CSV table of C-alpha atoms and ligand atoms in Angstrom, one decimal:
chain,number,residue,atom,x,y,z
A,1,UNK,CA,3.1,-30.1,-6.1
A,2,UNK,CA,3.4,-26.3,-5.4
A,3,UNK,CA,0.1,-25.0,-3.6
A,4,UNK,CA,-1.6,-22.1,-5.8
A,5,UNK,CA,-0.2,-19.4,-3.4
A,6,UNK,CA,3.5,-20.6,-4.3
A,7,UNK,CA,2.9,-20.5,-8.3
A,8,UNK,CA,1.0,-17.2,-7.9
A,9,UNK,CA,3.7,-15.8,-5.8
A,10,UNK,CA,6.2,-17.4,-7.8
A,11,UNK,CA,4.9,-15.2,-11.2
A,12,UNK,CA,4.5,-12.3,-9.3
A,13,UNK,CA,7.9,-12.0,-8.4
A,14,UNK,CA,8.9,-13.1,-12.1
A,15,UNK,CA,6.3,-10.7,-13.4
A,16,UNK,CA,8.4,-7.7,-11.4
A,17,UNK,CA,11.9,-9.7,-12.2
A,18,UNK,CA,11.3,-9.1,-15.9
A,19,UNK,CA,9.8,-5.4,-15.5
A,20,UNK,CA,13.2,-4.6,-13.6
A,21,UNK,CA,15.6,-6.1,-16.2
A,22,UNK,CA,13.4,-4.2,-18.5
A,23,UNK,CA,14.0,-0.8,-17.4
A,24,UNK,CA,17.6,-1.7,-16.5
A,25,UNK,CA,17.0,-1.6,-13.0
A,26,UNK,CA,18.7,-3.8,-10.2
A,27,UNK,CA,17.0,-7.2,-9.3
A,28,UNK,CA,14.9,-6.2,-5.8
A,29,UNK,CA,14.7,-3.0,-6.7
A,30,UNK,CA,10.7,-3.4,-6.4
A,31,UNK,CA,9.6,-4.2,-3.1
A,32,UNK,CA,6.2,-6.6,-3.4
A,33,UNK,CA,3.2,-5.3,-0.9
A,34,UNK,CA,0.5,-8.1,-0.7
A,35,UNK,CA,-2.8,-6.8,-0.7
A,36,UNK,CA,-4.5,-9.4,1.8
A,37,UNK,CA,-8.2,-7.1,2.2
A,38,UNK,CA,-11.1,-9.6,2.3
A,39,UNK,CA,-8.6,-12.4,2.5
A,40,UNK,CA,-8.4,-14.2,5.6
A,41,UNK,CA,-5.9,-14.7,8.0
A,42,UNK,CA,-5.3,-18.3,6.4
A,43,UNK,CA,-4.0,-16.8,3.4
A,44,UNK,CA,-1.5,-14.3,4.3
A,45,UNK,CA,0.2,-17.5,6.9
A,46,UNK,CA,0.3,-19.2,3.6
A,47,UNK,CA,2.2,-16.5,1.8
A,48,UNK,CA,4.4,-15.8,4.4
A,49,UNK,CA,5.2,-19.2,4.5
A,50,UNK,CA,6.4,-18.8,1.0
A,51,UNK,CA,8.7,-15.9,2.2
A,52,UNK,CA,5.8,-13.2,2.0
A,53,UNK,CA,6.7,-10.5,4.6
A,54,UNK,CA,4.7,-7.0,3.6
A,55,UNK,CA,0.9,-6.7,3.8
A,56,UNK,CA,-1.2,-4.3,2.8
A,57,UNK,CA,-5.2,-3.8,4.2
A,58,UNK,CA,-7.4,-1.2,3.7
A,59,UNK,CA,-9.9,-1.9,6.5
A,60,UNK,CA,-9.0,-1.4,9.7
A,61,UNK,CA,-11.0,-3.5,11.8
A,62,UNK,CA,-10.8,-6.3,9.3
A,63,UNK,CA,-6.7,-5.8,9.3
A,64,UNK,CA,-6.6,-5.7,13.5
A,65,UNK,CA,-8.3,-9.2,13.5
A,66,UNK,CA,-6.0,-10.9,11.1
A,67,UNK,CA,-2.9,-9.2,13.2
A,68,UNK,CA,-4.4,-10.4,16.4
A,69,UNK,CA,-4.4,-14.4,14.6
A,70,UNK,CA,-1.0,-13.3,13.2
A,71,UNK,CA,0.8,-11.7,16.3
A,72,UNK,CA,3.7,-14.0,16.9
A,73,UNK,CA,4.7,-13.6,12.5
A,74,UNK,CA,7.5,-10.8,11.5
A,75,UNK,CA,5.2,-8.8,9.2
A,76,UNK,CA,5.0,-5.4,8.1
A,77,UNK,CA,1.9,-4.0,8.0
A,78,UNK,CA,0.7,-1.3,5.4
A,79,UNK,CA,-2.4,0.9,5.4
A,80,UNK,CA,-3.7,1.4,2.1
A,81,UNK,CA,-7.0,2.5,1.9
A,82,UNK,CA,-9.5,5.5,2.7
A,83,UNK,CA,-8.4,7.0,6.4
A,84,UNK,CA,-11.7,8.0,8.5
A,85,UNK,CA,-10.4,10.3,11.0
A,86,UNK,CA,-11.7,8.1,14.0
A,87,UNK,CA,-10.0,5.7,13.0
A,88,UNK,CA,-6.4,7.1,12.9
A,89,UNK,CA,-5.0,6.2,16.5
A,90,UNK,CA,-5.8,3.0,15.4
A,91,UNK,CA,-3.6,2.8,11.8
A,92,UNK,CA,-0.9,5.1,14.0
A,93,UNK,CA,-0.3,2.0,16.8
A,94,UNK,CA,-1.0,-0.8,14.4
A,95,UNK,CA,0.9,-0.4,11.2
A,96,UNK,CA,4.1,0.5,10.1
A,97,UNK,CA,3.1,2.7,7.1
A,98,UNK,CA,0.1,4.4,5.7
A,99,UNK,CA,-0.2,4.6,1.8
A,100,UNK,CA,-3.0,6.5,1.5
A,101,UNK,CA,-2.5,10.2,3.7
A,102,UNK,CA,-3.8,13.2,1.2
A,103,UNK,CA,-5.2,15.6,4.6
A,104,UNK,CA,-2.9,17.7,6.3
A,105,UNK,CA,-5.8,17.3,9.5
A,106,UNK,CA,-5.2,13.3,9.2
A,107,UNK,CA,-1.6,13.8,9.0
A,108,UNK,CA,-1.0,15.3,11.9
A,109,UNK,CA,-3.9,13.2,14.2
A,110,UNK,CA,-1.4,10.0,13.0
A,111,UNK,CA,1.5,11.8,13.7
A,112,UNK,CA,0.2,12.9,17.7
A,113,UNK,CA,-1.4,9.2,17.8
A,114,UNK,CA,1.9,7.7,17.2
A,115,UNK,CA,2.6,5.8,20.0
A,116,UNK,CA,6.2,6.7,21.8
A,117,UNK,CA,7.7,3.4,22.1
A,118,UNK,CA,7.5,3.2,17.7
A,119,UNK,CA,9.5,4.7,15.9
A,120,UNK,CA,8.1,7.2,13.2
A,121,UNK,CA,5.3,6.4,11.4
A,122,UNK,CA,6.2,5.8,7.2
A,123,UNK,CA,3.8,8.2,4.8
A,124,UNK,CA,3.3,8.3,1.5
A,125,UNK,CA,1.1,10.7,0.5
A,126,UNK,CA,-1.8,10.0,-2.2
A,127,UNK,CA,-1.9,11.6,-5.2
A,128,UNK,CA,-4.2,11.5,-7.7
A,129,UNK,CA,-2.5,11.8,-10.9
A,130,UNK,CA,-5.9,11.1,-13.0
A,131,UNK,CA,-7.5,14.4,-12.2
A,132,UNK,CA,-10.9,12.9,-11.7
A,133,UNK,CA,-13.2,14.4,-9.1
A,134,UNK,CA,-14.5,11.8,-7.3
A,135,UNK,CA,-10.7,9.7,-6.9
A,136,UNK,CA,-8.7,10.1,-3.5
A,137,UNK,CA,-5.8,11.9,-3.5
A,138,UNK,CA,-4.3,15.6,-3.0
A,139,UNK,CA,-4.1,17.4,-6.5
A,140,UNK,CA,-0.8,17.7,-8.3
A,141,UNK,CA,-1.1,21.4,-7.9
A,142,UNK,CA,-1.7,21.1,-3.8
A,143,UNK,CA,1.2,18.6,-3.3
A,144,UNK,CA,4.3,20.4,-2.6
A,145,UNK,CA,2.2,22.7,0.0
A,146,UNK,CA,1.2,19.3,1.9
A,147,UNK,CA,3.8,17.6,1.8
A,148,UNK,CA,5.8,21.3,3.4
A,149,UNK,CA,3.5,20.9,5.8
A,150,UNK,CA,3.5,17.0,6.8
A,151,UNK,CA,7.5,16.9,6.6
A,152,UNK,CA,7.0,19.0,9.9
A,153,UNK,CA,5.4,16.6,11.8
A,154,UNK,CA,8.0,14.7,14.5
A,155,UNK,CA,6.3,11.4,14.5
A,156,UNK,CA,5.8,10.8,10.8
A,157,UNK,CA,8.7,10.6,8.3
A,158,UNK,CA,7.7,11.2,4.7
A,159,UNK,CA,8.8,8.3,2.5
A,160,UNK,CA,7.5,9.0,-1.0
A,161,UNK,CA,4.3,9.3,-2.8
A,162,UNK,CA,1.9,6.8,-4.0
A,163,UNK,CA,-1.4,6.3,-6.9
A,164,UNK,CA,-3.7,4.6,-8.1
A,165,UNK,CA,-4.4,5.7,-11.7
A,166,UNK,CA,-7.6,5.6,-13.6
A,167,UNK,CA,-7.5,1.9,-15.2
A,168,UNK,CA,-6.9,1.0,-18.6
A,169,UNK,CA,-5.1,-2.1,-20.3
A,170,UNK,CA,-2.9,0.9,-22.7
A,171,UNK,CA,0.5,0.3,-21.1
A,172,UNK,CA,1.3,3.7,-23.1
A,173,UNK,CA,-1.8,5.2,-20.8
A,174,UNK,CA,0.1,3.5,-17.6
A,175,UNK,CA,3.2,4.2,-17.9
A,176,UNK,CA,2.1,8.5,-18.6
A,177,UNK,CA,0.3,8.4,-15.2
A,178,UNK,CA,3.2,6.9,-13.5
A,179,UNK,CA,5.4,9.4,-15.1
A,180,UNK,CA,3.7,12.0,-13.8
A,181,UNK,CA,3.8,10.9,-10.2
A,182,UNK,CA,7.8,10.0,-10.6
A,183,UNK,CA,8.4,13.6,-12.1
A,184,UNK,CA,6.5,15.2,-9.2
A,185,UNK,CA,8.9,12.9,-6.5
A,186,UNK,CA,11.0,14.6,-8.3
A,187,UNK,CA,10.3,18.0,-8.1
A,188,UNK,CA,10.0,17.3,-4.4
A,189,UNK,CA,13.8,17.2,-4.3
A,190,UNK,CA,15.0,18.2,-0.8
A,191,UNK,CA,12.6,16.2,1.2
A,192,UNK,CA,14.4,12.7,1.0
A,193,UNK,CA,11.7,11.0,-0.5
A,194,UNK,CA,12.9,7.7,-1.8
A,195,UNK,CA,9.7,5.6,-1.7
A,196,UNK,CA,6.9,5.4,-5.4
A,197,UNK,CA,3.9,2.9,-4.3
A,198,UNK,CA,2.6,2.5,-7.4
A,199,UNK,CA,1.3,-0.7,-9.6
A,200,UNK,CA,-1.4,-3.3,-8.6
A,201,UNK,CA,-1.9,-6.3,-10.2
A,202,UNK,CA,-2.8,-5.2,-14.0
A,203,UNK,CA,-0.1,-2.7,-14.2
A,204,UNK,CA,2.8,-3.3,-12.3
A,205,UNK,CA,5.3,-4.0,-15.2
A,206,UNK,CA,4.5,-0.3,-16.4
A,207,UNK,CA,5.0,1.0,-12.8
A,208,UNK,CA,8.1,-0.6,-12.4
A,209,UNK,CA,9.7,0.8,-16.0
A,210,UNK,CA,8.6,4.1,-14.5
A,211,UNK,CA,10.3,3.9,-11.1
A,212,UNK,CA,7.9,2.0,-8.6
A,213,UNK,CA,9.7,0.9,-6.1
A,214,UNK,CA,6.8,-0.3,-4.0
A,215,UNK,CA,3.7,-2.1,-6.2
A,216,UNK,CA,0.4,-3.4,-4.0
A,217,UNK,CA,-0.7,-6.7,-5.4
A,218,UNK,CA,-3.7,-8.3,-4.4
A,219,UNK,CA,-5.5,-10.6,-6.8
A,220,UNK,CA,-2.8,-11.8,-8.8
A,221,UNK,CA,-1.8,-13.1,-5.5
A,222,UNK,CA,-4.7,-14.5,-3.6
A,223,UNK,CA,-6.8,-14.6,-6.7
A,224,UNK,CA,-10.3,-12.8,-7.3
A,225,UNK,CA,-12.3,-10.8,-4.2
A,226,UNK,CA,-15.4,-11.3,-2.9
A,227,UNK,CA,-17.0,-7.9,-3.5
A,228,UNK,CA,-17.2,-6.5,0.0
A,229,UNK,CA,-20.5,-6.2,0.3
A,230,UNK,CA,-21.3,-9.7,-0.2
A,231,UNK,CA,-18.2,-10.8,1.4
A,232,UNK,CA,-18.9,-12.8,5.1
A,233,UNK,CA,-17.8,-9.9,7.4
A,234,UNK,CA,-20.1,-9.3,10.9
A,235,UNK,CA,-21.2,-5.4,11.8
A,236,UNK,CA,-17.6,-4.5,13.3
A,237,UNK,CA,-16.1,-5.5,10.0
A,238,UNK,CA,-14.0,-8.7,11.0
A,239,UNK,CA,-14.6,-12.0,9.2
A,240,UNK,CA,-16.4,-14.6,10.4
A,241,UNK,CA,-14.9,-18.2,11.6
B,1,PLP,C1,-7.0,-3.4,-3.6
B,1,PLP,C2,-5.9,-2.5,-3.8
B,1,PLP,C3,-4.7,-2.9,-4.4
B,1,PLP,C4,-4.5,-4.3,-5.1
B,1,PLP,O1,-5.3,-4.3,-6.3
B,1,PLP,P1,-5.2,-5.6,-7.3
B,1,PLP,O2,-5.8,-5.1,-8.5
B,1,PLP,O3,-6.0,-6.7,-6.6
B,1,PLP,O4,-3.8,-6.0,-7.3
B,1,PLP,C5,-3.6,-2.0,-4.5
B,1,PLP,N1,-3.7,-0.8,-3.9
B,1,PLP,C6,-4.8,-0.4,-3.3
B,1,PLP,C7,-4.8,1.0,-2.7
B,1,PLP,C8,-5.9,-1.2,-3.2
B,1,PLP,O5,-7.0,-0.8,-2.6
């Protein structure tokens, strides 16, 4: 019998199969991120067991617990969430890319925290395609000024942009905000970007007909959350045992 991680995996990877032979795209095109925030340790050894390599967390004390349990397994880490500025030297020794940069000032603390012996850190840069005024994310109209600026920075290498639209279930509504962040990677010609994080568990398929090449999947994955603030985590943030 295949454990509920497996079958879950198992459509996941169908789900983006489908969405690639949809918009005529090569098979593995899409790279899957698993969003493992508020899951524990437990689960992402489970997925990785079923050939899961690429995580994504958005807390940082909460992620360097799980890496601590997970040292000895080959995975790729990805910051995703909110950056507090304390916390960048952290994110810079700890993960392989950060999702989620839309400050010049957080940019560049990453890219001085980046420690030597890595090589640079991978950026997207949040944008927030949605226009509403309380989402993260630089404004369409600021991008091409930050992303000028960041593309400077020796120890962080620009890889593309990522969002996270406003939700709705109209694939029609989707696929527009999508469009617009593929046709501002676009405008960005010159910089070498060749990375769009975009798509989550409700709208991947309409990410991946506009270009995705990175979707962060949590719950179809690992199943529901635990709302954070009722999930079992201790003052510093990491879970209990
Ligand atoms: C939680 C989260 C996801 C995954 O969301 P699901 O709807 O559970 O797939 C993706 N991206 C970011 C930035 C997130 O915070």
């Amino acid at each position: 019998m295949r454990s509920q991680i497996q079958q879950r995996l198992d459509t996941v990877r169908a789900r983006i199969r489908q969405a690639e032979a949809a918009a005529g795209r090569c098979p593995g095109s899409v790279r899957l991120i698993a969003v493992s925030k508020t899951q524990p340790a437990d689960a992402i050894a489970a997925a990785y067991y079923y050939g899961q390599r690429e995580f994504g967390e958005n807390y940082v004390q909460e992620a360097l617990a799980k890496q601590e349990k997970l040292a000895h397994y080959d995975i790729g880490w990805h910051f995703i969430g909110p950056i507090q500025s304390n916390k960048t030297k952290l994110i810079a020794a700890r993960f392989s890319w950060v999702h989620s940069v839309d400050r010049f000032k957080i940019a560049e603390r990453l890219s001085d925290q980046r420690p030597k012996e890595l090589p640079p850190l991978n950026v997207c840069i949040q944008v927030n395609v949605s226009g509403e005024a309380t989402k993260s994310g630089v404004a369409l109209e600021e991008l091409k000024g930050l992303v000028e600026a960041i593309a400077e920075l020796p120890r962080l290498r620009v890889r593309g942009l990522m969002t996270i639209p406003a939700p709705t279930d109209a694939i029609d509504l989707q696929r527009a905000s999508f469009r617009n962040l593929r046709q501002a990677a676009e405008r960005l010609d010159g910089f070498g970007l060749d990375t769009l994080s975009m798509g989550m568990s409700d709208d991947l398929e309409a990410a991946v007909l506009e270009g995705s090449t990175m979707v962060r999947v949590g719950s179809a994955l690992f199943g529901p959350r635990p709302r954070r603030d009722t999930a079992v985590f201790d003052a510093e943030g990491a879970p209990h045992h």
